[in-house]
CSV table of C-alpha atoms in Angstrom, one decimal:
chain,number,residue,atom,x,y,z
A,1,MET,CA,8.1,14.3,-21.5
A,2,ALA,CA,4.9,15.3,-19.7
A,3,ASP,CA,6.3,13.9,-16.4
A,4,LEU,CA,9.4,16.0,-16.8
A,5,GLN,CA,7.4,19.2,-17.5
A,6,ARG,CA,5.4,18.7,-14.3
A,7,PHE,CA,8.4,19.4,-12.2
A,8,GLN,CA,10.6,21.6,-14.3
A,9,ALA,CA,11.2,24.9,-12.6
A,10,LYS,CA,11.0,28.2,-14.5
A,11,LYS,CA,14.0,29.2,-16.6
A,12,ASN,CA,15.7,25.9,-15.7
A,13,HIS,CA,16.4,27.1,-12.2
A,14,ILE,CA,15.6,24.8,-9.4
A,15,SER,CA,14.2,26.2,-6.1
A,16,LYS,CA,12.6,24.4,-3.2
A,17,ALA,CA,9.3,26.3,-3.5
A,18,GLU,CA,8.7,25.4,-7.1
A,19,ILE,CA,9.3,21.7,-7.0
A,20,VAL,CA,7.1,19.5,-4.8
A,21,VAL,CA,6.7,16.0,-6.4
A,22,TYR,CA,9.3,14.3,-8.5
A,23,PRO,CA,8.6,11.6,-11.1
A,24,THR,CA,9.9,8.2,-10.1
A,25,PHE,CA,12.3,8.0,-13.0
A,26,MET,CA,14.0,11.2,-11.9
A,27,VAL,CA,14.3,9.9,-8.3
A,28,GLU,CA,15.9,6.7,-9.5
A,29,ILE,CA,18.5,8.6,-11.6
A,30,LEU,CA,19.2,10.9,-8.7
A,31,LYS,CA,19.6,8.1,-6.2
A,32,GLU,CA,22.0,6.2,-8.5
A,33,ILE,CA,24.3,9.2,-9.3
A,34,TYR,CA,24.2,10.3,-5.6
A,35,ARG,CA,25.1,6.8,-4.4
A,36,ASN,CA,28.0,6.2,-6.9
A,37,ARG,CA,29.5,9.7,-7.2
A,38,GLY,CA,31.6,8.6,-10.2
A,39,TRP,CA,30.9,8.3,-13.9
A,40,ILE,CA,27.9,6.1,-14.7
A,41,ASP,CA,26.9,4.8,-18.1
A,42,VAL,CA,23.3,6.0,-18.6
A,43,TYR,CA,22.3,2.7,-20.3
A,44,GLN,CA,22.5,1.3,-16.8
A,45,PHE,CA,19.3,3.2,-15.9
A,46,HIS,CA,17.4,1.4,-18.7
A,47,GLU,CA,18.9,-2.0,-17.8
A,48,ARG,CA,18.5,-1.7,-14.0
A,49,TYR,CA,15.3,0.3,-13.6
A,50,ARG,CA,13.6,-0.3,-17.0
A,51,LEU,CA,13.4,3.4,-17.8
A,52,SER,CA,12.6,4.2,-21.3
A,53,PRO,CA,15.3,6.0,-23.5
A,54,VAL,CA,13.1,9.1,-23.5
A,55,GLN,CA,12.9,9.2,-19.7
A,56,VAL,CA,16.7,8.6,-19.4
A,57,LEU,CA,17.6,11.4,-21.9
A,58,ASP,CA,15.1,13.9,-20.5
A,59,GLY,CA,16.3,13.2,-17.0
A,60,VAL,CA,19.9,13.5,-17.8
A,61,ASP,CA,19.4,16.6,-19.9
A,62,PHE,CA,17.4,18.3,-17.1
A,63,LEU,CA,20.1,17.5,-14.5
A,64,GLN,CA,22.8,18.8,-16.8
A,65,ALA,CA,20.9,22.0,-17.6
A,66,ASN,CA,20.4,22.7,-13.9
A,67,GLY,CA,24.0,22.1,-12.9
A,68,ILE,CA,23.3,19.0,-10.8
A,69,SER,CA,25.3,16.7,-13.0
A,70,ALA,CA,28.0,16.6,-15.8
A,71,VAL,CA,27.6,14.6,-18.9
A,72,GLU,CA,30.3,13.0,-21.1
A,73,ARG,CA,29.2,11.9,-24.6
A,74,SER,CA,31.4,10.0,-27.0
A,75,GLU,CA,30.8,7.6,-29.8
A,76,ALA,CA,31.2,4.6,-27.5
A,77,SER,CA,29.5,5.8,-24.3
A,78,PHE,CA,27.2,8.3,-22.7
A,79,ARG,CA,28.0,8.9,-19.0
A,80,ILE,CA,26.7,11.1,-16.2
A,81,LYS,CA,28.4,12.2,-13.0
A,82,ILE,CA,27.0,14.2,-10.1
A,83,LEU,CA,28.7,17.6,-9.4
A,84,PRO,CA,29.4,19.0,-5.9
A,85,GLN,CA,26.5,21.5,-6.2
A,86,GLY,CA,24.3,18.5,-7.2
A,87,ILE,CA,25.2,16.7,-4.0
A,88,ALA,CA,24.4,19.8,-2.0
A,89,TRP,CA,21.1,20.2,-3.8
A,90,ILE,CA,20.1,16.5,-3.1
A,91,ASP,CA,21.1,16.9,0.5
A,92,ALA,CA,18.9,20.0,0.8
A,93,HIS,CA,15.9,18.4,-0.9
A,94,ALA,CA,16.2,14.8,0.4
A,95,PRO,CA,12.9,14.7,2.2
A,96,GLU,CA,11.0,15.9,-0.9
A,97,LEU,CA,12.9,13.5,-3.1
A,98,PHE,CA,12.8,10.3,-1.1
A,99,LEU,CA,10.0,10.6,1.4
A,100,SER,CA,7.1,12.2,-0.6
A,101,PRO,CA,4.5,10.0,-2.3
A,102,ARG,CA,5.1,9.4,-6.0
A,103,ALA,CA,2.7,11.5,-8.2
A,104,ASP,CA,3.0,9.1,-11.1
A,105,LYS,CA,2.4,5.9,-9.1
A,106,GLY,CA,-1.2,4.9,-8.6
A,107,TRP,CA,-2.1,2.7,-5.6
A,108,ARG,CA,-4.6,-0.1,-5.8
A,109,TYR,CA,-5.7,-3.0,-3.7
A,110,SER,CA,-3.9,-6.2,-4.5
A,111,PRO,CA,-5.6,-9.3,-3.0
A,112,GLU,CA,-3.4,-11.7,-1.1
A,113,ARG,CA,-4.7,-14.6,-3.2
A,114,PRO,CA,-6.0,-14.5,-6.8
A,115,SER,CA,-9.7,-14.3,-7.3
A,116,ARG,CA,-9.5,-17.3,-9.7
A,117,ALA,CA,-7.0,-19.9,-10.6
A,118,PRO,CA,-4.7,-19.0,-13.5
A,119,GLU,CA,-5.8,-22.0,-15.5
A,120,ASP,CA,-9.5,-21.1,-15.2
A,121,PHE,CA,-11.2,-19.5,-18.2
A,122,TYR,CA,-12.5,-16.0,-17.9
A,123,VAL,CA,-16.3,-15.7,-18.1
A,124,PRO,CA,-17.7,-12.2,-17.9
A,125,ARG,CA,-20.8,-11.3,-16.0
A,126,MET,CA,-23.8,-11.3,-18.4
A,127,SER,CA,-25.2,-8.2,-16.7
A,128,ASN,CA,-22.2,-6.3,-17.8
A,129,LEU,CA,-22.5,-7.2,-21.4
A,130,GLU,CA,-24.3,-5.2,-24.0
A,131,LEU,CA,-26.3,-8.1,-25.6
A,132,ASP,CA,-27.4,-6.3,-28.7
A,133,PHE,CA,-23.9,-5.1,-29.6
A,134,LEU,CA,-23.6,-7.1,-32.8
A,135,THR,CA,-27.1,-6.0,-33.9
A,136,LYS,CA,-26.1,-2.3,-33.3
A,137,LEU,CA,-22.9,-2.8,-35.1
A,138,GLY,CA,-24.7,-4.2,-38.2
A,139,GLU,CA,-27.1,-1.3,-38.1
A,140,GLU,CA,-24.3,1.2,-38.1
A,141,ALA,CA,-22.6,-0.5,-41.0
A,142,GLU,CA,-25.7,-0.2,-43.2
C-alpha cells in the first residue's frame, strides 16, 4: 500500500507533473493491459509476475478509479481491460513509465562468480563477533 501511495495523485486525478516514478508492480500491470488490449484475468499478474494479491488489487483499483481501465468482477473471475483514455494516457506518459529508474528496486553489485562454493560452510570473521554476547545475555536475564 505504501508503494501505491507514493505515486497516487491528489483527488485520484492523474497529471504528468504529480507523478514521477512508478512502482514496478504498476508498470507490469500497465504493460500487460496495454499489450493485450482485451480482457485479462488479474490472477495472471500474480502467476506471471509474482505480484502479491495486495499489489494486484491496489493497482487494479487505482487504474479503475482514474479511468485508465475497466474492471469486470463476477463469482468466477476478476478481469481488467484498458480503456481508450487509458491508452492515450500511457502513450503520453510512456517515457516516465518505461524509461525511468525504478524507485523500489535497489541496485547492488553481483559478482560474476560466487565468493565461496555452495557446499562450503560459512565461517564468520571473528573480528565481527561480539565474543561476550552470551555473558551479557546471562547478565540481562538475572
